[in-house]
CSV table of C-alpha atoms in Angstrom, one decimal:
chain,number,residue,atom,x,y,z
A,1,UNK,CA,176.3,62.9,39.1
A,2,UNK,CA,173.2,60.9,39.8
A,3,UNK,CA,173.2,57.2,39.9
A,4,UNK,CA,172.3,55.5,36.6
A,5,UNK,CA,170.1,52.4,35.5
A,6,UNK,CA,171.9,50.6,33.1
A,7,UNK,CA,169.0,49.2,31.3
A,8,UNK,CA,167.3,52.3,30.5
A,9,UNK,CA,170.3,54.8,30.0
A,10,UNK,CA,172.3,53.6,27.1
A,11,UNK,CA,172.6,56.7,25.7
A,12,UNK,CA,174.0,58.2,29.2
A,13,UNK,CA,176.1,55.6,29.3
A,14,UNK,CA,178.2,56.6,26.3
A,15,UNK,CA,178.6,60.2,27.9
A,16,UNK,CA,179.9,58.5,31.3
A,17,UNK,CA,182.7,57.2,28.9
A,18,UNK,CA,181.4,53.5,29.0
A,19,UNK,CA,182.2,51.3,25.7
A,20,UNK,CA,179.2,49.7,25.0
A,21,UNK,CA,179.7,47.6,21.6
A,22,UNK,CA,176.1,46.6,21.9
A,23,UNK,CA,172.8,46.6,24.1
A,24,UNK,CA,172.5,43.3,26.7
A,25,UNK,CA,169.3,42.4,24.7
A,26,UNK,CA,171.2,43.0,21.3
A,27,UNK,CA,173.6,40.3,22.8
A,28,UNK,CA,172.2,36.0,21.8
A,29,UNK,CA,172.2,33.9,25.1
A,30,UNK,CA,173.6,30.7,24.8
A,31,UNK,CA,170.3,29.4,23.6
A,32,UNK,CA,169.6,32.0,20.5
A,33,UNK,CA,173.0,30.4,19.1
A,34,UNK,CA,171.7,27.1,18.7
A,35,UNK,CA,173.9,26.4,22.1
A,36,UNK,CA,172.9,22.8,23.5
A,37,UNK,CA,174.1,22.3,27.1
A,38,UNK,CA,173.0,18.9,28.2
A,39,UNK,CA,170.4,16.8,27.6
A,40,UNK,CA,167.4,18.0,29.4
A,41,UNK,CA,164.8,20.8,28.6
A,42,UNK,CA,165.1,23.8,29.6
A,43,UNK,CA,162.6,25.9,31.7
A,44,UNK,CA,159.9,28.4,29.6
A,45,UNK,CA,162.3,31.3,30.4
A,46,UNK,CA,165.5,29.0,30.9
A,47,UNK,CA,165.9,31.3,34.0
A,48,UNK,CA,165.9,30.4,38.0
A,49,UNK,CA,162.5,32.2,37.9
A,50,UNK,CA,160.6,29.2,36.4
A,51,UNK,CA,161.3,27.8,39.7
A,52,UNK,CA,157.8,28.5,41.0
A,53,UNK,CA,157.8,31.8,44.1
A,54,UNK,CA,161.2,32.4,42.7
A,55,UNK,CA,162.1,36.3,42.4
A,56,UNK,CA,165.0,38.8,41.6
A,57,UNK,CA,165.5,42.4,41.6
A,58,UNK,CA,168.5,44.0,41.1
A,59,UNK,CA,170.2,48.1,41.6
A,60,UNK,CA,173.2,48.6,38.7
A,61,UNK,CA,175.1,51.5,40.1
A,62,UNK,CA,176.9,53.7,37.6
A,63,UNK,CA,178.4,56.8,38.4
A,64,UNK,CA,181.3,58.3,37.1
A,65,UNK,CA,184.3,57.4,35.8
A,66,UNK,CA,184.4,54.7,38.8
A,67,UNK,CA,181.9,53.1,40.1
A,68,UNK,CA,180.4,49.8,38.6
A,69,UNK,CA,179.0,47.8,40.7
A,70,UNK,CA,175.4,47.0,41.9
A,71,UNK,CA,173.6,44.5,44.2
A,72,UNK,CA,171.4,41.2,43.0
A,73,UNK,CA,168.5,39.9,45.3
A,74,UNK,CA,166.8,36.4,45.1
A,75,UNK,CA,163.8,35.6,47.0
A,76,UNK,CA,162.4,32.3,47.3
A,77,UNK,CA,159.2,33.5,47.9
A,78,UNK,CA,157.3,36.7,47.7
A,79,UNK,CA,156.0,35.9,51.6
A,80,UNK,CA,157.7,37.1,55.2
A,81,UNK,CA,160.9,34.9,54.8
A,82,UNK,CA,161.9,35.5,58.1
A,83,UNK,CA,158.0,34.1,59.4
A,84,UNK,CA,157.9,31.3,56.9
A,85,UNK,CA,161.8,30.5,56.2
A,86,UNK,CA,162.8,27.5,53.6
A,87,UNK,CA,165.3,24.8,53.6
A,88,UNK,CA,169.0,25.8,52.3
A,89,UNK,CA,172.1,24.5,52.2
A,90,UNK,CA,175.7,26.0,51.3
A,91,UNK,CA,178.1,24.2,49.4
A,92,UNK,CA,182.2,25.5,49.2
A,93,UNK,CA,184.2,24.8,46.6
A,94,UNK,CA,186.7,27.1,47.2
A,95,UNK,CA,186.8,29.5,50.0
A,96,UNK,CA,188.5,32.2,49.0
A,97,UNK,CA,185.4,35.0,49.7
A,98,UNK,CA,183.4,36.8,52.1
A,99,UNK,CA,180.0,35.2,52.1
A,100,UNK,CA,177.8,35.6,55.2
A,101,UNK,CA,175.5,33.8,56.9
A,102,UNK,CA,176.9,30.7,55.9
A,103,UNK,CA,177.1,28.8,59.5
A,104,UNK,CA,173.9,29.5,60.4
A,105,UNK,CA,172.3,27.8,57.0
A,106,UNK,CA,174.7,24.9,58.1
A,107,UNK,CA,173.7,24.3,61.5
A,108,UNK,CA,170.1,24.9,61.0
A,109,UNK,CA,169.9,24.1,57.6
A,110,UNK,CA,167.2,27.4,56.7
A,111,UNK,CA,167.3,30.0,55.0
A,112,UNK,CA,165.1,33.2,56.4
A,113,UNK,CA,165.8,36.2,54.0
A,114,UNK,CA,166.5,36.9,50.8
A,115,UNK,CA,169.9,35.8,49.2
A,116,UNK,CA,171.9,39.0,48.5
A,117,UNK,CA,174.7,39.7,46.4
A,118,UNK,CA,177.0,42.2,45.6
A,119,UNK,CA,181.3,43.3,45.9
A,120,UNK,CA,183.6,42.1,48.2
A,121,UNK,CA,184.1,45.6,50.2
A,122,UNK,CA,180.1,46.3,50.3
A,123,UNK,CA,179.0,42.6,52.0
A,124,UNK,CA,178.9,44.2,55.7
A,125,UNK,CA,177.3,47.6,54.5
A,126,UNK,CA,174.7,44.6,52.4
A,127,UNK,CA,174.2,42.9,55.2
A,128,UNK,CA,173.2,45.4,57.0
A,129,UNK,CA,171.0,46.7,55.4
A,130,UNK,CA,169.0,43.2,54.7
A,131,UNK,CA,169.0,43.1,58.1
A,132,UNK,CA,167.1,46.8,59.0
A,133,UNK,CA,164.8,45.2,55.9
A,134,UNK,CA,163.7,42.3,57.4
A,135,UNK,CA,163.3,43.2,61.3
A,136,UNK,CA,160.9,46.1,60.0
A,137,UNK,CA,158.8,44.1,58.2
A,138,UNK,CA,155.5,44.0,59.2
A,139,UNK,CA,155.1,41.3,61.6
A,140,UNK,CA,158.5,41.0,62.6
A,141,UNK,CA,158.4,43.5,65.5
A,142,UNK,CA,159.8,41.0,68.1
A,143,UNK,CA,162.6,39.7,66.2
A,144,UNK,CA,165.7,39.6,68.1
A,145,UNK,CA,167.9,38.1,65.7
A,146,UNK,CA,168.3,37.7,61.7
A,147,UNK,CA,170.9,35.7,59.7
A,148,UNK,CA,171.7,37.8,56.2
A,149,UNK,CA,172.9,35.7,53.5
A,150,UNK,CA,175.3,37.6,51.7
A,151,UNK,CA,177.7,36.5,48.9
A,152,UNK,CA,180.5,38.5,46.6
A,153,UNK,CA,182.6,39.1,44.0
A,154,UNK,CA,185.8,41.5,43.5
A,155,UNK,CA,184.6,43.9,40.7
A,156,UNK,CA,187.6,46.1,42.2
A,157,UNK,CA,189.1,45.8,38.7
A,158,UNK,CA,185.9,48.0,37.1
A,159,UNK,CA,184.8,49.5,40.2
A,160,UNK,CA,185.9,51.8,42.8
A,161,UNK,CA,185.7,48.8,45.4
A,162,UNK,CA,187.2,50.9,48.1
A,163,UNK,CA,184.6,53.6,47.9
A,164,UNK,CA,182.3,51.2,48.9
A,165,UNK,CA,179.4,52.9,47.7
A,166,UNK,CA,176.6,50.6,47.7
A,167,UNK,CA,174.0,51.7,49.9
A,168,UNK,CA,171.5,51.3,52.0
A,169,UNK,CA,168.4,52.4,49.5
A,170,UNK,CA,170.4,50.5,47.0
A,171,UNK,CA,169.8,47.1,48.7
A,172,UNK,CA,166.5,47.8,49.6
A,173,UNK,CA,165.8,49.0,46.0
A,174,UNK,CA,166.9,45.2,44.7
A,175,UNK,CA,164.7,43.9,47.4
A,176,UNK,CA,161.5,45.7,46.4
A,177,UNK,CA,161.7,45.4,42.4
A,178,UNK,CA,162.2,41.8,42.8
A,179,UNK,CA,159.9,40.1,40.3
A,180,UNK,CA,159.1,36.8,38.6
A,181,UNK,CA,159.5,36.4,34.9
A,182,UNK,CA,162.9,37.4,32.5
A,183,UNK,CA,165.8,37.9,34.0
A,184,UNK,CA,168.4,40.2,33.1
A,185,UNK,CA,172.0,39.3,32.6
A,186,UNK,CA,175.1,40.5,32.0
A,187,UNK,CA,176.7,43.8,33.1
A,188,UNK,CA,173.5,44.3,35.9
A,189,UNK,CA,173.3,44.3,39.4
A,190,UNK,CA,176.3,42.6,41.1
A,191,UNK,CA,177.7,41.7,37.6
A,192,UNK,CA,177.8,45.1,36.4
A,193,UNK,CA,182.0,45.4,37.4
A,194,UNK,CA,182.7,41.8,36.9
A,195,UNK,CA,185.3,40.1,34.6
A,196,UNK,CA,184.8,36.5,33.7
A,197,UNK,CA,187.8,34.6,31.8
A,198,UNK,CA,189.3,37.5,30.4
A,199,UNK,CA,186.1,39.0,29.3
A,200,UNK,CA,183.5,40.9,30.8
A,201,UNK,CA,181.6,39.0,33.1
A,202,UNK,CA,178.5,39.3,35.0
A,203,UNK,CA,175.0,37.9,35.8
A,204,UNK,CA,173.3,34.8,34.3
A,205,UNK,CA,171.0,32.4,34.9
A,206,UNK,CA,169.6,29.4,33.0
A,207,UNK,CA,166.6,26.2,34.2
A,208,UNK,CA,165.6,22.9,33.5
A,209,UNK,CA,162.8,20.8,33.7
A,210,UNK,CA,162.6,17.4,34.6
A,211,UNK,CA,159.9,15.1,32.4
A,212,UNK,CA,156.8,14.1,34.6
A,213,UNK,CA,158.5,10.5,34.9
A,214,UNK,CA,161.4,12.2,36.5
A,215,UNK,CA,159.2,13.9,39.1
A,216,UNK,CA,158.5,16.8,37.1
A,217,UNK,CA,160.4,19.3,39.0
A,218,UNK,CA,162.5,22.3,37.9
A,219,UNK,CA,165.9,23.4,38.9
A,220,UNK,CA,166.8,26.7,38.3
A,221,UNK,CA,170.4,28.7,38.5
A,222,UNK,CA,171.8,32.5,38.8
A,223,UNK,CA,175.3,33.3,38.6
A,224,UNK,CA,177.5,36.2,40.0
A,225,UNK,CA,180.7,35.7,37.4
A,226,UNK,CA,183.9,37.1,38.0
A,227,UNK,CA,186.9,34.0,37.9
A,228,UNK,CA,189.0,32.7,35.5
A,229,UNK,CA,190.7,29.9,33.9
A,230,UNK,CA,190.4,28.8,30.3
A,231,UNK,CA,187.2,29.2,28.8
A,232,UNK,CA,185.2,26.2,27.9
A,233,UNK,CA,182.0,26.4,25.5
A,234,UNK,CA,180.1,23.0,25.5
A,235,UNK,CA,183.4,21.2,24.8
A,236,UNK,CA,185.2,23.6,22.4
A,237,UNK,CA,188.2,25.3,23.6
A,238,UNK,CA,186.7,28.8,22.8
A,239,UNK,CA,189.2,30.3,25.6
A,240,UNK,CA,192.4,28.7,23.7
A,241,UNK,CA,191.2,29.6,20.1
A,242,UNK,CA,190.9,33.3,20.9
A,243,UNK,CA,193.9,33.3,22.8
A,244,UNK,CA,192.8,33.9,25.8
A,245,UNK,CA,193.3,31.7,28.8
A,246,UNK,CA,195.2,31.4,32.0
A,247,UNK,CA,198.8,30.3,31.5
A,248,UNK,CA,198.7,31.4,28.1
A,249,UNK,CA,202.0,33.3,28.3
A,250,UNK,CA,203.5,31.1,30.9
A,251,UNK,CA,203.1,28.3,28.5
A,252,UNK,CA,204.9,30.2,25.5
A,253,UNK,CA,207.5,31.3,28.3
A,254,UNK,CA,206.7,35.0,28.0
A,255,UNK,CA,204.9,37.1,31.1
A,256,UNK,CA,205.6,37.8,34.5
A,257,UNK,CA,204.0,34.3,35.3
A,258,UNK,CA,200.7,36.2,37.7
A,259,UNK,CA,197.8,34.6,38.3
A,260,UNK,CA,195.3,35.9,36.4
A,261,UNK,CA,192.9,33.3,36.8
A,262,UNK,CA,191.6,34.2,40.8
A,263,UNK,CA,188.5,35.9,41.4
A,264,UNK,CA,185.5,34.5,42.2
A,265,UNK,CA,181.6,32.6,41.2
A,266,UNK,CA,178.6,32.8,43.7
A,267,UNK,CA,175.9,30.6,42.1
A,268,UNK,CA,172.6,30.0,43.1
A,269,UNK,CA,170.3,26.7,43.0
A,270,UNK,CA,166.1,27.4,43.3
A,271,UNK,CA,164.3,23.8,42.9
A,272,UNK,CA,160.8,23.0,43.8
A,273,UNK,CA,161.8,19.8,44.1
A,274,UNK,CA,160.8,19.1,48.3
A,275,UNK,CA,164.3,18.8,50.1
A,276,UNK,CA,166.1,18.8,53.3
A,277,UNK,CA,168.9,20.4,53.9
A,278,UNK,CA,171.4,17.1,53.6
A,279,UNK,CA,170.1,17.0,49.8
A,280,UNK,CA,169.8,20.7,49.3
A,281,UNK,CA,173.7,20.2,49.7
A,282,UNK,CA,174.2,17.4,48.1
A,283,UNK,CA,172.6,19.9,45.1
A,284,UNK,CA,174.6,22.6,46.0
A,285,UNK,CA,178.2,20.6,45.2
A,286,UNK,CA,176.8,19.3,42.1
A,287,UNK,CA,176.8,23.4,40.8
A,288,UNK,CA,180.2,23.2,41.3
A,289,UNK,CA,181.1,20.5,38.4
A,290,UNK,CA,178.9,22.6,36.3
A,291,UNK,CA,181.5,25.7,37.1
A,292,UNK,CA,184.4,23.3,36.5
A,293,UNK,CA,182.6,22.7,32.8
A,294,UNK,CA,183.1,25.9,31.7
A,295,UNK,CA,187.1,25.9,32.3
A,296,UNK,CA,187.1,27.2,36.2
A,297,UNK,CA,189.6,24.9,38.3
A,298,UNK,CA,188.9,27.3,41.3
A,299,UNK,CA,192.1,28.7,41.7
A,300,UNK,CA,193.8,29.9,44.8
A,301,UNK,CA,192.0,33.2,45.0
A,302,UNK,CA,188.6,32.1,43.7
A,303,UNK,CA,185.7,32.2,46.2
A,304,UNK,CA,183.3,29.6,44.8
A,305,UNK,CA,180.4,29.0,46.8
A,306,UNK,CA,176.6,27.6,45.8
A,307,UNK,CA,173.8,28.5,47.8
A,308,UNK,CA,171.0,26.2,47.5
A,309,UNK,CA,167.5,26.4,48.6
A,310,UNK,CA,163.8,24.7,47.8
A,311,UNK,CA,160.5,26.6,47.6
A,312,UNK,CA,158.4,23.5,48.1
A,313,UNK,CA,155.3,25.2,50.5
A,314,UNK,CA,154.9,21.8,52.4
A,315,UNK,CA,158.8,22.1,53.9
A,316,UNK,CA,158.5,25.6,54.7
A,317,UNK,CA,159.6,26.5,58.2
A,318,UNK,CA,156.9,28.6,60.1
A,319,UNK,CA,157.7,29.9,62.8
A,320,UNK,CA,154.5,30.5,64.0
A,321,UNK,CA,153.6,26.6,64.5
A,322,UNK,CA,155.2,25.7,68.0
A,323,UNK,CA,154.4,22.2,67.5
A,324,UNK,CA,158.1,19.8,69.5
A,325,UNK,CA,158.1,17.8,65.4
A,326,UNK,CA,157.5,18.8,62.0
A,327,UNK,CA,156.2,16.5,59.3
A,328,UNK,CA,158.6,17.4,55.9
A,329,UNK,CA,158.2,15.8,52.8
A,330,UNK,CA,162.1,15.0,50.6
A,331,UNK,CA,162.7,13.3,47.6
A,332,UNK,CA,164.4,9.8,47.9
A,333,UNK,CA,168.1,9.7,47.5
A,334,UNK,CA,167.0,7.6,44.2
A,335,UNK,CA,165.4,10.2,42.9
A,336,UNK,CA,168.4,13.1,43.3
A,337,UNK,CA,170.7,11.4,40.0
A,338,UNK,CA,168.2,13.8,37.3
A,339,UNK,CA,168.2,16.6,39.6
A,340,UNK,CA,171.8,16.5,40.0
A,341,UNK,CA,172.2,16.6,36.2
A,342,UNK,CA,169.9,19.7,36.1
A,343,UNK,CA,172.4,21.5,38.4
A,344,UNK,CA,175.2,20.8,36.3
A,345,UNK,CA,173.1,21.6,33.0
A,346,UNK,CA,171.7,24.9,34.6
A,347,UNK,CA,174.7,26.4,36.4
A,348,UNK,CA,176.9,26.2,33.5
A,349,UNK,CA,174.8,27.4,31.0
A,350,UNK,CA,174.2,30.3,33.2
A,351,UNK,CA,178.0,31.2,33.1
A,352,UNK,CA,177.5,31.2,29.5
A,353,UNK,CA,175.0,33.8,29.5
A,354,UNK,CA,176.5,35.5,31.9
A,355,UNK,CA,179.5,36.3,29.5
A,356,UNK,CA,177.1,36.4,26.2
A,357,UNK,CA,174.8,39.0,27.1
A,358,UNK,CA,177.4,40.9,29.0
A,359,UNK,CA,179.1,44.1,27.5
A,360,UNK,CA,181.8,46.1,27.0
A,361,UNK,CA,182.6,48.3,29.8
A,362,UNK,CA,185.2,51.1,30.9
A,363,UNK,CA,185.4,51.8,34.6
A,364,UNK,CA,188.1,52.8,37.3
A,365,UNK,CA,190.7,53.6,34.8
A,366,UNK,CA,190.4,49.9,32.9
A,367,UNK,CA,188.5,48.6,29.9
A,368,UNK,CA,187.3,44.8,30.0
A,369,UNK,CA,185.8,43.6,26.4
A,370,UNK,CA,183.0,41.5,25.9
A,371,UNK,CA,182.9,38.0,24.7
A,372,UNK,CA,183.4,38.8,21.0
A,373,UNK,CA,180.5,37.5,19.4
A,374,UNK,CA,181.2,36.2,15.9
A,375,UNK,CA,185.1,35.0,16.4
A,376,UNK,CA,182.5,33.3,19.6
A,377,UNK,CA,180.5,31.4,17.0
A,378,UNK,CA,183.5,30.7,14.3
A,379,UNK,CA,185.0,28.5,16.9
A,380,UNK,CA,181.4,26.4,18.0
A,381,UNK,CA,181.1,26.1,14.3
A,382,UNK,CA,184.3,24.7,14.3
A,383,UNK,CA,184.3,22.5,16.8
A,384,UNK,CA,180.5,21.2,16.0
A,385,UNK,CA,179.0,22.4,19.1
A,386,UNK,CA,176.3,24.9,16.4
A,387,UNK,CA,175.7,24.5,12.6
């Protein structure tokens, strides 16, 4: 059976024995149910791609009775990466995962590819295929060595995980529809065999904007989601309502006692805010509290990792110029307090979405639920978190 789009194959779908309660853009985002996360504004398309350069493609693979998985690229710009590479950092809350690249962006403090992600099994076969991408790119002829930046999540619960059937056309496929503008969420790209809290999980991704007195800049965040714990919505225990949280059954002394909260959260920070490497991971830990928000405490098993970068042009790293200094321009340490907050706004408004505009799906023998939607809303209503 050929590989299916999720997006535009709903109708398939149903025949490959998926439940699908409703379409992702049927689904609200936190922000279409009157959902206020924070105090600051959010970005014109409350996405990481307000962040100016910012891109994202992403390949959903369906097939079968089995396979759900898919791969999600970011770009920080839509320029030779590896030529003009930008400042990153990578913060780890928990690490529990398989992330790669990770030293390198530590030591050097750069980023020069795209940020992949995709499943557990899949990061090496990901990997290297970002790698055959970027050293034949035009212009990178002599390039004798490449850092790929690849994070994951266990979908193995949905997904086939040991087929490990991502491949090679499938990464560069992310890579090449990467695009500006709307993101999609939910059951796509690497989310598309996820499980968040008990529900189905997936991508998301949410911005803000700081006011012009603040500096001005944006902060934008996307989210792989695929842990547990008990869920959290803007303060009301939406998790514990529904009755639906880890340790519920221990609790009422019932249950085999397993840990159902493990698994894992890659999250993504895009500012345009100009930063070094120090800050950009001083940013990076502040997506953590943002996860903790929603009702994670990074369990045992959880891999829980930020990835941070800035698109600022003036900090770009270009290897071209041979000059023995560079001249970089960084916000104070003053001025990183309202961009921290934007962080924590951001990346846990993303988780939201995440699980909002994700969907029912069958895969691999198991059915995961979406976030029930109206039971969703009775408990925000009455907790006073919407009218």
């Amino acid at each position: 059976m050929h590989k299916v789009v999720l997006a535009t194959a709903l109708t398939l779908l149903s025949a490959l024995g998926i439940a699908q309660n409703q379409t992702s853009n049927e689904r609200p985002r936190a922000a279409d149910l009157g959902i206020n996360v924070g105090v600051l504004p959010r970005g014109p398309l409350n996405a990481i791609t307000d962040v100016d350069g910012v891109l994202v493609g992403q390949t959903t693979i369906i097939r079968g009775d089995n396979i759900r998985t898919g791969v999600t690229a970011i770009l920080p710009h839509a320029g030779n990466l590896y030529r003009e590479k930008v400042p990153g950092a990578v913060f780890v809350g928990n690490g529990y995962g398989k992330m790669t690249g990770s030293t390198q962006v530590e030591e050097l403090g750069e980023i020069e590819g795209p940020v992949l992600l995709t499943n557990t099994t899949s990061v090496s076969q990901v990997a290297d295929a970002l790698t055959t991408y970027m050293i034949g790119l035009p212009g990178n002829e002599d390039v004798l060595s490449f850092n790929p930046v690849v994070g994951e999540t266990n979908d193995g619960y949905l997904n086939d995980i040991r087929g490990r059937h991502v491949s090679p056309d499938d990464v560069f496929a992310a890579i090449k529809s990467a695009k500006g503008g709307p993101v999609a969420e939910g059951a796509v790209g690497a989310g598309t065999g996820t499980v968040a809290f008990g529900w189905k999980g997936g991508i998301g991704t949410a911005s803000r904007r700081l006011p012009a007195n603040l500096g001005g800049y944006t902060v934008g965040v996307l989210v792989q989601t695929n842990f547990g714990g008990v869920l959290t919505i803007a303060g009301a225990p939406v998790g514990q309502e529904l009755g639906q949280y880890y340790l519920r059954e221990e609790l009422q002394k019932a249950g085999n006692g397993r840990d159902r909260a493990d698994g894992s959260c890659m999250i993504v920070v895009a500012t345009d805010a100009p930063m070094d490497s120090r800050n950009l991971k001083r940013l990076a830990a502040r997506a953590i509290l943002g996860l903790a928000r929603t009702g994670s405490a990074s369990s045992n098993g959880s891999g829980d990792y930020a990835i941070a970068f800035s698109t600022a042009s003036q900090n770009r790293i270009r290897t071209a110029d041979k000059a023995l200094t560079r001249h970089t321009e960084t916000v104070t340490n003053d001025t990183m307090s309202p961009l921290f907050e934007a962080t924590i706004e951001a990346t846990e408004e993303a988780i939201y979405n995440s699980m909002l505009k994700a969907t029912t799906t069958t895969g691999n023998g198991h059915t995961v639920k979406a976030l029930p939607i109206e039971e969703t809303k009775g408990v925000l209503k009455k907790y006073g978190v919407i009218r």
